[in-house]
């Protein structure tokens, strides 16, 4: 079992470019989350998906869209990247719909110039 | 207002010292879950412990111990006889019920622990 995988690991974009961050989990969990981590800010929830076919906004959703493609995959899209979106992005999938520990992907370090 | 407050931004200790990382949380729910995660310099996030709101028993795991007190809304983490390998950022997190049945996590801003040899 790989747990949670994310691609890419690193990405540099120019302002206005778009990209999609991919996330997949092989643990058969219902819930999946996207976070961003900025220095001194901890992890902030961008979007989450409680189950296949549902998505909801988290604390910082502006500038992002998500797709829960199936039970395994949850992608995060930046339509028009801005320097303020420079961050490390983590995908996570918790046990027991958030009541249990979260399994995190390795992270994507994104720089927007 | 922050739901999870880790007031200590950075703590610096010398190896073998004991150190306590504070976590204070805020919630109106009676059912919730508390967690600690470790993020070493390599960047991955590692789960350490989970506590539910109905279980106030303290826990010890090797050099790590956790003190959960509902009366003060605190879930503090103590490392005994710290080691250089304990150097990391530690995050406290709270999960409460949200829409759709999922429990939505909120993380504190983290405490950076530096253990000097």
PDB file of C-alpha atoms in Angstrom, chain A residues 43-106:
ATOM      1  CA  UNK A  43      -1.854  23.755   7.758  1.00  0.00           C
ATOM      2  CA  UNK A  44      -4.959  25.433   6.424  1.00  0.00           C
ATOM      3  CA  UNK A  45      -7.756  23.499   4.795  1.00  0.00           C
ATOM      4  CA  UNK A  46      -8.500  24.508   1.209  1.00  0.00           C
ATOM      5  CA  UNK A  47     -11.217  22.033   0.216  1.00  0.00           C
ATOM      6  CA  UNK A  48     -12.392  18.681   1.415  1.00  0.00           C
ATOM      7  CA  UNK A  49     -14.455  15.830   0.108  1.00  0.00           C
ATOM      8  CA  UNK A  50     -16.493  13.808   2.571  1.00  0.00           C
ATOM      9  CA  UNK A  51     -17.287  11.156  -0.011  1.00  0.00           C
ATOM     10  CA  UNK A  52     -17.148  10.453  -3.729  1.00  0.00           C
ATOM     11  CA  UNK A  53     -19.167  13.086  -5.562  1.00  0.00           C
ATOM     12  CA  UNK A  54     -19.122  15.715  -2.816  1.00  0.00           C
ATOM     13  CA  UNK A  55     -16.782  18.612  -2.169  1.00  0.00           C
ATOM     14  CA  UNK A  56     -16.897  21.497   0.303  1.00  0.00           C
ATOM     15  CA  UNK A  57     -14.914  24.645   0.934  1.00  0.00           C
ATOM     16  CA  UNK A  58     -12.471  24.836   3.759  1.00  0.00           C
ATOM     17  CA  UNK A  59     -10.842  27.854   5.343  1.00  0.00           C
ATOM     18  CA  UNK A  60      -8.989  29.213   2.273  1.00  0.00           C
ATOM     19  CA  UNK A  61     -10.776  28.130  -0.950  1.00  0.00           C
ATOM     20  CA  UNK A  62     -10.369  31.286  -3.054  1.00  0.00           C
ATOM     21  CA  UNK A  63      -8.399  30.748  -6.246  1.00  0.00           C
ATOM     22  CA  UNK A  64      -8.794  26.972  -6.196  1.00  0.00           C
ATOM     23  CA  UNK A  65     -11.137  24.351  -7.588  1.00  0.00           C
ATOM     24  CA  UNK A  66     -11.307  20.658  -6.796  1.00  0.00           C
ATOM     25  CA  UNK A  67     -12.620  17.480  -8.367  1.00  0.00           C
ATOM     26  CA  UNK A  68     -13.328  14.221  -6.602  1.00  0.00           C
ATOM     27  CA  UNK A  69     -12.894  12.054  -9.642  1.00  0.00           C
ATOM     28  CA  UNK A  70     -13.667   8.795  -7.880  1.00  0.00           C
ATOM     29  CA  UNK A  71     -13.133   7.334  -4.432  1.00  0.00           C
ATOM     30  CA  UNK A  72      -9.369   7.184  -4.931  1.00  0.00           C
ATOM     31  CA  UNK A  73      -8.588  10.532  -6.545  1.00  0.00           C
ATOM     32  CA  UNK A  74      -8.999  14.142  -5.468  1.00  0.00           C
ATOM     33  CA  UNK A  75      -7.400  16.845  -7.601  1.00  0.00           C
ATOM     34  CA  UNK A  76      -6.739  20.506  -6.860  1.00  0.00           C
ATOM     35  CA  UNK A  77      -6.699  23.036  -9.696  1.00  0.00           C
ATOM     36  CA  UNK A  78      -5.254  26.526  -9.845  1.00  0.00           C
ATOM     37  CA  UNK A  79      -6.930  28.241 -12.792  1.00  0.00           C
ATOM     38  CA  UNK A  80      -4.818  31.394 -12.789  1.00  0.00           C
ATOM     39  CA  UNK A  81      -1.886  31.116 -10.421  1.00  0.00           C
ATOM     40  CA  UNK A  82      -0.872  34.084  -8.277  1.00  0.00           C
ATOM     41  CA  UNK A  83       2.298  34.645  -6.215  1.00  0.00           C
ATOM     42  CA  UNK A  84       0.141  34.400  -3.056  1.00  0.00           C
ATOM     43  CA  UNK A  85      -0.412  30.747  -3.933  1.00  0.00           C
ATOM     44  CA  UNK A  86       3.251  29.955  -3.472  1.00  0.00           C
ATOM     45  CA  UNK A  87       3.095  27.309  -0.777  1.00  0.00           C
ATOM     46  CA  UNK A  88       3.511  23.654   0.066  1.00  0.00           C
ATOM     47  CA  UNK A  89       0.365  21.675  -0.684  1.00  0.00           C
ATOM     48  CA  UNK A  90      -0.564  18.517   1.146  1.00  0.00           C
ATOM     49  CA  UNK A  91      -3.254  16.045   0.307  1.00  0.00           C
ATOM     50  CA  UNK A  92      -4.558  13.924   3.169  1.00  0.00           C
ATOM     51  CA  UNK A  93      -7.006  11.157   3.800  1.00  0.00           C
ATOM     52  CA  UNK A  94      -8.225  10.454   7.315  1.00  0.00           C
ATOM     53  CA  UNK A  95      -9.435   7.260   8.856  1.00  0.00           C
ATOM     54  CA  UNK A  96     -13.093   7.192   9.874  1.00  0.00           C
ATOM     55  CA  UNK A  97     -14.218  10.390   8.107  1.00  0.00           C
ATOM     56  CA  UNK A  98     -11.886  12.660  10.079  1.00  0.00           C
ATOM     57  CA  UNK A  99     -12.302  11.043  13.466  1.00  0.00           C
ATOM     58  CA  UNK A 100      -9.113   9.101  12.939  1.00  0.00           C
ATOM     59  CA  UNK A 101      -5.560   9.934  12.113  1.00  0.00           C
ATOM     60  CA  UNK A 102      -4.813  11.551   8.799  1.00  0.00           C
ATOM     61  CA  UNK A 103      -2.489  10.032   6.263  1.00  0.00           C
ATOM     62  CA  UNK A 104      -0.639  12.732   4.372  1.00  0.00           C
ATOM     63  CA  UNK A 105       0.929  12.724   0.964  1.00  0.00           C
ATOM     64  CA  UNK A 106       4.554  13.832   0.598  1.00  0.00           C
TER      65      UNK A 106
END
